[in-house]
CSV table of C-alpha atoms in Angstrom, one decimal:
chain,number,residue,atom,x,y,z
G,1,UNK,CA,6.6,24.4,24.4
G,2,UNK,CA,3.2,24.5,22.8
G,3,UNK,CA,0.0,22.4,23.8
G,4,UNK,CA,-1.4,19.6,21.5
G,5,UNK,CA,0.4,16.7,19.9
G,6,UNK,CA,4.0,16.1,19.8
G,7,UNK,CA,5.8,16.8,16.5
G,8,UNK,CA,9.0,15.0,15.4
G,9,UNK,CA,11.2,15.3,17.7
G,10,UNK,CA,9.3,17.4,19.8
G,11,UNK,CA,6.9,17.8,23.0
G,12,UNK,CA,3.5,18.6,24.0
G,13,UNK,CA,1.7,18.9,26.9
G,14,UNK,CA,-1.8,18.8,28.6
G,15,UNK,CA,-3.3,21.4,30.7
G,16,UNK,CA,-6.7,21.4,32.8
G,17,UNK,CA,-8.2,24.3,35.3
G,18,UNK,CA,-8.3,23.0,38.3
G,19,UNK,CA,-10.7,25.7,39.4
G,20,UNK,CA,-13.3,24.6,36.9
G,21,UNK,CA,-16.5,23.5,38.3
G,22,UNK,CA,-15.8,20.5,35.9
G,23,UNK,CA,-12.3,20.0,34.6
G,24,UNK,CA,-11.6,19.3,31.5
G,25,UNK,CA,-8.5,18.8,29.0
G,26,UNK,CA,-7.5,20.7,26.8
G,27,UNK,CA,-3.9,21.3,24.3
G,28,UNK,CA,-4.6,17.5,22.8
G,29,UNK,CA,-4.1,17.7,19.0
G,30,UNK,CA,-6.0,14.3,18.3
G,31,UNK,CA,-4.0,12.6,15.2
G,32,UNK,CA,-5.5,12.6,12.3
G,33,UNK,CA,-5.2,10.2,9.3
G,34,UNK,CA,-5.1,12.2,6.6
G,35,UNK,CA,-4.6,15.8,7.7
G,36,UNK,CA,-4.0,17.6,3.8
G,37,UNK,CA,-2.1,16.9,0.7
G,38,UNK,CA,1.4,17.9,-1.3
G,39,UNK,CA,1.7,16.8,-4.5
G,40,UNK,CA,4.6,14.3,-5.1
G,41,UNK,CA,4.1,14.9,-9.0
G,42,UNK,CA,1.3,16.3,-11.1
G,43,UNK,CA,1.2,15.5,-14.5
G,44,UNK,CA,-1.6,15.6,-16.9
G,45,UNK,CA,-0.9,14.2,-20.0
G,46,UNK,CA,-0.7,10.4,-20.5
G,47,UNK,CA,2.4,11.4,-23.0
G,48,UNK,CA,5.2,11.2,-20.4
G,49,UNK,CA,4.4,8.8,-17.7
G,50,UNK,CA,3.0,5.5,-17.6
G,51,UNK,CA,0.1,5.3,-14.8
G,52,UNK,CA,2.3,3.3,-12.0
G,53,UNK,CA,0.6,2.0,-9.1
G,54,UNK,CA,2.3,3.8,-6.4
G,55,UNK,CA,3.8,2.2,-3.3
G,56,UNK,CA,5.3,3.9,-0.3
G,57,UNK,CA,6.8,2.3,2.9
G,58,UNK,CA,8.4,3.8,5.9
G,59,UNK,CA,12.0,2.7,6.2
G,60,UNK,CA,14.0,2.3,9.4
G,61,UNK,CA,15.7,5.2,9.5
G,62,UNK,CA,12.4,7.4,9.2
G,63,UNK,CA,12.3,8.8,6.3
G,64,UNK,CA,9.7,7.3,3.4
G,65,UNK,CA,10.6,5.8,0.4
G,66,UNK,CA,8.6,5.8,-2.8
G,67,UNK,CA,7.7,4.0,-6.3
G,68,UNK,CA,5.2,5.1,-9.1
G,69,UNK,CA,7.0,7.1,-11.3
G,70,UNK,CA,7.9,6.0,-14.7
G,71,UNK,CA,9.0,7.6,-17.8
G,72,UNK,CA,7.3,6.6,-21.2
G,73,UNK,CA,10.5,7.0,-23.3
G,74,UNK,CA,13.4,4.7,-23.9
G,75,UNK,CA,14.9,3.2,-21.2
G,76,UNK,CA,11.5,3.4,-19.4
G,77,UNK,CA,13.3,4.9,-16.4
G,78,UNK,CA,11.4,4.4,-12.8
G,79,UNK,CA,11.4,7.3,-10.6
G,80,UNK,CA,12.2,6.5,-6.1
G,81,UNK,CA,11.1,9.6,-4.2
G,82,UNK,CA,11.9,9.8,-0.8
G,83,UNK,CA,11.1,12.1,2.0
G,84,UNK,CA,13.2,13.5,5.1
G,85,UNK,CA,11.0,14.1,8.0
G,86,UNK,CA,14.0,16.2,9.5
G,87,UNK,CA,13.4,18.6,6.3
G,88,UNK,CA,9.5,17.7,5.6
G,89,UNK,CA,11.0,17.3,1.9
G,90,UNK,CA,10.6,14.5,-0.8
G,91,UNK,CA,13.2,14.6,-3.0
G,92,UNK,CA,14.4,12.1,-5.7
G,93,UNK,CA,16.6,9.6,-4.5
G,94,UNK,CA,17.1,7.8,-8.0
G,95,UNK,CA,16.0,7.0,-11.2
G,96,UNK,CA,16.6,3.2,-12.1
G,97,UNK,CA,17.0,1.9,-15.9
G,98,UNK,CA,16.2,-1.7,-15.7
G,99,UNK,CA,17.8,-4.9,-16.7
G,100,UNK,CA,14.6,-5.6,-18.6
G,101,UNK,CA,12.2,-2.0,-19.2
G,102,UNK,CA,8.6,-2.5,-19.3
G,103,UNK,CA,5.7,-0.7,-18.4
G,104,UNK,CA,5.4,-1.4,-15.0
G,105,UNK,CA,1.5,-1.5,-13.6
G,106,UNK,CA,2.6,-1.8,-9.5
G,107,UNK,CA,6.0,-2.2,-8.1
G,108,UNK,CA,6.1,-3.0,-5.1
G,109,UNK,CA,9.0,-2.2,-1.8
G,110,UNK,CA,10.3,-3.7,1.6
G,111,UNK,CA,12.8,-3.7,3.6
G,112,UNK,CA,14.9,-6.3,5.0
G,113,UNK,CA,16.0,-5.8,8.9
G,114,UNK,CA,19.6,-4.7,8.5
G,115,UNK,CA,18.4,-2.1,6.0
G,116,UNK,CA,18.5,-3.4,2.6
G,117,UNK,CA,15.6,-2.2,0.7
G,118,UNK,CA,13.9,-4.4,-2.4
G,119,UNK,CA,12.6,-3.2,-5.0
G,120,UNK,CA,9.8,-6.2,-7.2
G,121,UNK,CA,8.8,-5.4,-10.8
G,122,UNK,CA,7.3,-7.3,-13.7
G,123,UNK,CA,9.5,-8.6,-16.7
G,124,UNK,CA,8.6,-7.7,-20.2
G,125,UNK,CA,6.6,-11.1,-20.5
G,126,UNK,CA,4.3,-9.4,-17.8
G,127,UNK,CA,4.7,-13.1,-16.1
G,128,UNK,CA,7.4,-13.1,-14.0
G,129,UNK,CA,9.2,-11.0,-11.5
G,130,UNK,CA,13.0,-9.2,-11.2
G,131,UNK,CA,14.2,-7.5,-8.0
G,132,UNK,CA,16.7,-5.0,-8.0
G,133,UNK,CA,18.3,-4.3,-4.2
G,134,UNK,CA,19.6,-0.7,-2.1
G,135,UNK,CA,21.6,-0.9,0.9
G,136,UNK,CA,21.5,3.4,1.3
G,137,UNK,CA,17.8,3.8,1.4
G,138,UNK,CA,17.1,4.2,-2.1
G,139,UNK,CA,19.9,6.1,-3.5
G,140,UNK,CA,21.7,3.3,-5.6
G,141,UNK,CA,19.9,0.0,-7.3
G,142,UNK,CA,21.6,-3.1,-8.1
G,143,UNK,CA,20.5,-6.1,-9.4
G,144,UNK,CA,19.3,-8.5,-6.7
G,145,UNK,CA,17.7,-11.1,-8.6
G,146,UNK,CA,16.6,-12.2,-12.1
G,147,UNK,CA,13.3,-14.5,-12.7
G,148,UNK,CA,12.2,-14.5,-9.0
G,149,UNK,CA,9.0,-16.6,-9.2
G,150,UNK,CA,9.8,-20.7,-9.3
G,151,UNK,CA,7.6,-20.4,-13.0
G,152,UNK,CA,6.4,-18.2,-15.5
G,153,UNK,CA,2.3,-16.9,-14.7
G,154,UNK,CA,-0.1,-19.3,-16.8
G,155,UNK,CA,-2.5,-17.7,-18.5
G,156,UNK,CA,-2.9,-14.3,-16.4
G,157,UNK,CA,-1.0,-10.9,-16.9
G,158,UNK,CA,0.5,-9.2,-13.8
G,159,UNK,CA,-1.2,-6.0,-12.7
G,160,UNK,CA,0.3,-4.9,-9.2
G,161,UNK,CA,2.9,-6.6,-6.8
G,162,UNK,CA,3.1,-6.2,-2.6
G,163,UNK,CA,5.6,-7.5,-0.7
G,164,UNK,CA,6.5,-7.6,3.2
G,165,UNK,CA,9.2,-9.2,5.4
G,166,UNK,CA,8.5,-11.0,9.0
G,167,UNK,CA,10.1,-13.4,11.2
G,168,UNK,CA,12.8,-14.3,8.4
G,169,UNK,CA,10.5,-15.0,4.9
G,170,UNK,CA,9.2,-12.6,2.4
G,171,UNK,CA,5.8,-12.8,1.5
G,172,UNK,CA,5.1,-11.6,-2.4
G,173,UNK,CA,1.4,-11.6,-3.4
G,174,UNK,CA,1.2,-11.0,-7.4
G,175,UNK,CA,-2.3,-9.1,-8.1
G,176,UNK,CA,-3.2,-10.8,-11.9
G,177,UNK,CA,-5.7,-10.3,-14.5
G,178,UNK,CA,-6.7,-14.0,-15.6
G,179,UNK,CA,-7.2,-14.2,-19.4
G,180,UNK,CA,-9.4,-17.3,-19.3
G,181,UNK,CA,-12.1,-16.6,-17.8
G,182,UNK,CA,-11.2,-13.2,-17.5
G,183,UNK,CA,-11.3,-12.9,-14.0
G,184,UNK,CA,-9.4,-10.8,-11.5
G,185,UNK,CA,-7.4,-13.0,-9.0
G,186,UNK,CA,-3.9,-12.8,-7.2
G,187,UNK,CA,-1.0,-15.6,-6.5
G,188,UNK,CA,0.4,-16.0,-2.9
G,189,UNK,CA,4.5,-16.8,-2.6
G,190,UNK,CA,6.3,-17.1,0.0
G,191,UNK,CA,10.7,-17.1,0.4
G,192,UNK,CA,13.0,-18.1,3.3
G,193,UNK,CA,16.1,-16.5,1.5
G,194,UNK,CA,15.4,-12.8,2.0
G,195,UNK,CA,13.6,-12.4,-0.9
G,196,UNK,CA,15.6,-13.6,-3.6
G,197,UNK,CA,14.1,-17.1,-4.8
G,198,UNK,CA,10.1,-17.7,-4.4
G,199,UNK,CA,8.2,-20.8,-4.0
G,200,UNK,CA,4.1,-20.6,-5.0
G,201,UNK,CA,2.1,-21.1,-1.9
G,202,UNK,CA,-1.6,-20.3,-4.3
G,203,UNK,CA,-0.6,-20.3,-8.1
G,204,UNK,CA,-4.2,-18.5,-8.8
G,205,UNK,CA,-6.8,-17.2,-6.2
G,206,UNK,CA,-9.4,-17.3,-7.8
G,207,UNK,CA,-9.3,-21.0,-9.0
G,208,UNK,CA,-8.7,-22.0,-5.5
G,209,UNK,CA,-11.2,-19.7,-3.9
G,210,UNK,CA,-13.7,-18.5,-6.7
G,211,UNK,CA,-13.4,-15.2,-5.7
G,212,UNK,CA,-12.6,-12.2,-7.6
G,213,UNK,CA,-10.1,-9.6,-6.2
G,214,UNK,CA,-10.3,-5.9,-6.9
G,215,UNK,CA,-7.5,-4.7,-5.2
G,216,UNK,CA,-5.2,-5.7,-2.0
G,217,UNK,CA,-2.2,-4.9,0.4
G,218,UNK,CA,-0.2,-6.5,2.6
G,219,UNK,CA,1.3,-5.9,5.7
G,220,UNK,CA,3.5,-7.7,8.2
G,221,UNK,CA,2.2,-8.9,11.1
G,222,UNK,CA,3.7,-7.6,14.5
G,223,UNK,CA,4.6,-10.4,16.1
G,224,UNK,CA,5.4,-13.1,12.9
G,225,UNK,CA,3.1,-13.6,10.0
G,226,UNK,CA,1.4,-11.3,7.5
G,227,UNK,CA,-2.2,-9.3,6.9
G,228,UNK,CA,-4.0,-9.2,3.4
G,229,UNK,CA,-6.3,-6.7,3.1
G,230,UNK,CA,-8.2,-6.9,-0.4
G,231,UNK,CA,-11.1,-5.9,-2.3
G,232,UNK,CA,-13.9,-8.3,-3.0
G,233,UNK,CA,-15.4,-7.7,-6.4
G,234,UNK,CA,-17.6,-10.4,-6.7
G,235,UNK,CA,-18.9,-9.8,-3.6
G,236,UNK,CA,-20.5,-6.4,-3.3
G,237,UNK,CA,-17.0,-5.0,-3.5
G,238,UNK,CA,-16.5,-5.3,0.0
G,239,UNK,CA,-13.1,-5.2,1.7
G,240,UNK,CA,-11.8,-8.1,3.8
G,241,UNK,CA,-8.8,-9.3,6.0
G,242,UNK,CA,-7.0,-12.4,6.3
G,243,UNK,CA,-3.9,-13.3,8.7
G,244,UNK,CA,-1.8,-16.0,8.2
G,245,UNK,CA,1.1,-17.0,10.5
G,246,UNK,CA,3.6,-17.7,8.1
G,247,UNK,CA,4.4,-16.9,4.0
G,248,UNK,CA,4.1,-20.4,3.7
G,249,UNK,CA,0.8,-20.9,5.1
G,250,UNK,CA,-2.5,-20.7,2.7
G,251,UNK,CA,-4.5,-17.4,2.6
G,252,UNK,CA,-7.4,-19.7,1.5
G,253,UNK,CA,-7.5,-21.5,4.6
G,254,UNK,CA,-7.2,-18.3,7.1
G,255,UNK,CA,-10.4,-16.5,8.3
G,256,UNK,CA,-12.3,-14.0,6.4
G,257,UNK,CA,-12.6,-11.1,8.5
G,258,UNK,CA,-14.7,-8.9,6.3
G,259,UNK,CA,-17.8,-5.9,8.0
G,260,UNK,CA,-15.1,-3.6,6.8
G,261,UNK,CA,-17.6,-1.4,4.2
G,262,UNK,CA,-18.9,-2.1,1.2
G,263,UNK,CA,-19.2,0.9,-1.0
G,264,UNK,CA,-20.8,-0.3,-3.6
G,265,UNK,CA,-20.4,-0.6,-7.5
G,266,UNK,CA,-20.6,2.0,-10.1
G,267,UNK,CA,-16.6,2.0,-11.1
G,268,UNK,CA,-13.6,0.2,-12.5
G,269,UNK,CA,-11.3,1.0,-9.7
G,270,UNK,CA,-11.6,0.0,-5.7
G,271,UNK,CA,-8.8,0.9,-4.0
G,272,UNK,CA,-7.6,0.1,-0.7
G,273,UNK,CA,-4.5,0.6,1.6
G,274,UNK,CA,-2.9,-0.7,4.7
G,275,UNK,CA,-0.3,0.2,7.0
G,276,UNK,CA,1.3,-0.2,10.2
G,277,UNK,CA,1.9,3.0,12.2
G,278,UNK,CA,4.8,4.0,14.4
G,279,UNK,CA,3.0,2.6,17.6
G,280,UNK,CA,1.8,-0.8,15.8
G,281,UNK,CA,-1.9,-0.1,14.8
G,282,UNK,CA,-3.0,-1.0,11.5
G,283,UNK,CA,-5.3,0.8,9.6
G,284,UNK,CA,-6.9,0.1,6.0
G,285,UNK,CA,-8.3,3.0,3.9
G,286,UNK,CA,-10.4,2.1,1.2
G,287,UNK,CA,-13.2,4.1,-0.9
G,288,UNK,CA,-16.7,4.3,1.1
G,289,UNK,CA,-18.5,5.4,-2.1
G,290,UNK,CA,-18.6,4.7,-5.4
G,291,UNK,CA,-21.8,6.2,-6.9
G,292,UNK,CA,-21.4,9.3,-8.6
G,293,UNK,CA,-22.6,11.7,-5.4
G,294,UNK,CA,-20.0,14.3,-4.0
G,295,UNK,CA,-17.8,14.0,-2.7
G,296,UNK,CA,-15.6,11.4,-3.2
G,297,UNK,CA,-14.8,9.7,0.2
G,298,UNK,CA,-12.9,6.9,2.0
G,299,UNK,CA,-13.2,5.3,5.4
G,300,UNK,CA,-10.7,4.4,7.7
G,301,UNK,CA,-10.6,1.3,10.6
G,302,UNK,CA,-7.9,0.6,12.6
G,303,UNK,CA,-6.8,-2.7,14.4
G,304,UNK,CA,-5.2,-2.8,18.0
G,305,UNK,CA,-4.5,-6.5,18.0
G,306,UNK,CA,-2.6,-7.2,14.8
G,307,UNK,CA,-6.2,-7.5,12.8
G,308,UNK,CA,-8.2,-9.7,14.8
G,309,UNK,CA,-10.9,-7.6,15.4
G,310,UNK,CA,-11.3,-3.5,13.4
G,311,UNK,CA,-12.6,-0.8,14.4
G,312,UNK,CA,-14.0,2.4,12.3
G,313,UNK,CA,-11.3,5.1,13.1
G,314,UNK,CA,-12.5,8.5,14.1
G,315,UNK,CA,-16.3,8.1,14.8
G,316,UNK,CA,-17.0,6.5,11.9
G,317,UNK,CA,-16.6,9.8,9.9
G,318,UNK,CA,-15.6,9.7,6.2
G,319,UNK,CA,-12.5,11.3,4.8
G,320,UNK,CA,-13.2,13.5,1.5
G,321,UNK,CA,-10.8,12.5,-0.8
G,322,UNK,CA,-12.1,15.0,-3.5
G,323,UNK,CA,-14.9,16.5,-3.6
G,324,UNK,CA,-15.9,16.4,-7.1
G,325,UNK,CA,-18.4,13.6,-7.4
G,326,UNK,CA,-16.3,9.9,-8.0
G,327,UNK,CA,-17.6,9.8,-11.7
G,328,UNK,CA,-16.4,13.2,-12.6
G,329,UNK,CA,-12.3,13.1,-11.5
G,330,UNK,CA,-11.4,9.9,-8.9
G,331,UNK,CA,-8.2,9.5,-6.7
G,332,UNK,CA,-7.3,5.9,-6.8
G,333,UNK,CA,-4.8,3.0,-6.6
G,334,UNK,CA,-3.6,4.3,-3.4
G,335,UNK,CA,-0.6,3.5,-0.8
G,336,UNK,CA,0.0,4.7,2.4
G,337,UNK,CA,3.0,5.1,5.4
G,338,UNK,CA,3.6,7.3,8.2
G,339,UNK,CA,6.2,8.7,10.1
G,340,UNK,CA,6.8,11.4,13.0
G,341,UNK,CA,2.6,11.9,13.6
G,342,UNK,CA,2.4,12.5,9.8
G,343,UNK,CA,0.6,10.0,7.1
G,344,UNK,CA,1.6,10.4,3.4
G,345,UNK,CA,-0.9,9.0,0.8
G,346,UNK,CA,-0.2,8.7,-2.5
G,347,UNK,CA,-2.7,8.0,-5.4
G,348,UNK,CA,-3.1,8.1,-9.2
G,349,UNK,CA,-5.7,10.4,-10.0
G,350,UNK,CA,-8.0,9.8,-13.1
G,351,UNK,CA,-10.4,13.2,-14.7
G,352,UNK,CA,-13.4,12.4,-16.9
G,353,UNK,CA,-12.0,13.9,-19.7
């Protein structure tokens, strides 16, 4: 046995001397959010891969499954990775050719309760939506269905997709790049058939709302319902939270909860991630600066009652993401999941030149 936090599968212990004028703890290994890195895949040359957004979620069985790979060459094959916890390992799990090979900009994945895992990407149209379905955590795709969306996207391109499951509906928001006014925006669906048919809850954010959307993630809520966390970028790119209780119910008309940072302006990207850990906390990680000081940084807050209220997670200290300065090389488009005390984070990573 060793002092300090539990590993997978493992124990830990705390120990105190009694003796001591004041006694104190000591052995505790306090988690940490983002405790190093190990790279998934580096490449460097625009040549091979397309620049998928990446998205990662923790499946039932523990291990982490992976999108954000994609190869530039005829038949524009995506990449899963998934990782074993039992082996601390990613490996590839499959590389899917799809019905209908485009550049994808941000697949998205969730799982159903009895295991199936979906996979959402954008048509070749870049205004509608296929999903392809696994029933062995990633290791062999299959059609699940064509043309998801009840109608084509009007006037708006599709950039990123995120998806989560709770209490029996889907919830698919579509991240979109509106061509006139060229505004970013999203579109909120909802589906009571697993995932497989759609109906639009908000056809386009920002005509409903006036406000523009850098970025956003979604998470289901613990006990029904679903969180959007999302980037404001008409708004001093500040990063917000709603909760609705149902797919079906408007984001629009839920709460703002926003005091979550505003880093400021300066760049073309604003990432930010949510997640659920093991133990049911949420946390978001988005950028805490965008100016072109070292290092690059994020913050972190975490929510202990399903994102009513947020608190900044370790003493409001920042996490260096990099640190050459933001303007010089910048880790973005990020996605996050843990398992066993451990937090992956993957990014696309952009260089200056």
């Amino acid at each position: 046995q060793r002092a300090g936090g539990a590993g997978l599968e493992e124990g830990g212990f705390l120990w105190k001397d009694e003796t001591a004028t004041t006694p104190a703890w000591y052995g505790w290994d306090g988690p940490q959010l983002v405790t190093g890195w190990e790279a998934l895949k580096w490449t460097s040359s625009t040549v091979t891969d397309y620049a998928v957004r990446p998205h990662v979620i923790r499946l039932n069985s523990g291990r982490l499954l992976a999108v954000g790979i994609q190869n530039k060459v005829a038949p524009l094959q995506l990449t899963i990775k998934r990782y074993d916890p039992a082996s601390s390992a990613w490996s590839t799990a499959a590389t899917i050719t799809l019905e209908d090979p485009t550049e994808q900009k941000g697949p998205c994945l969730v799982q159903l309760p009895r295991g199936r895992v979906l996979l959402y990407v954008q048509t070749s149209g870049g205004d509608q939506v296929d999903s392809y379905y696994s029933d062995d955590d990633g290791s062999t795709w299959a059609l699940y269905a064509a043309r998801v969306l009840p109608a084509a996207l009007a006037v708006s391109t599709i950039r990123s997709l995120r998806a989560a499951y709770s209490s029996n509906e889907v919830c698919l928001v579509v991240r979109l790049q509106r061509t006139s006014p060229t505004k970013e925006s999203f579109a909120q669906y909802a589906s009571s058939d697993l995932g497989a048919r759609f109906e639009s809850v908000i056809a386009d954010w920002y005509a409903s709302v006036v406000q523009e959307v850098g970025d956003l993630d979604l998470v289901a809520g613990r006990a029904g319902g679903f969180l959007l966390a999302y980037v404001r970028t008409d708004s001093g790119y500040s990063n917000h939270v709603r909760r609705i209780a149902s797919g079906f119910d408007l984001l629009s008309d839920a709460v703002e909860i926003g005091s979550l940072g505003t880093p400021g302006s300066g760049l073309t990207h604003y990432p930010i991630a949510a997640r659920r850990d093991e133990d049911g906390t949420v946390y978001l990680l988005a950028d805490d600066q965008m100016g072109t000081a070292n290092p690059q940084t994020a913050l972190a807050w975490r929510s202990l009652d399903d994102g009513a209220t947020w608190e900044q997670f370790e003493d409001s200290t920042a996490l260096t993401l990099n640190a050459a300065a933001p303007t010089a090389n910048r880790i973005y488009n990020y996605s996050a999941a843990s398992v066993g005390g451990r937090v992956a984070l993957l990014a696309r990573w952009v260089a200056a030149s």
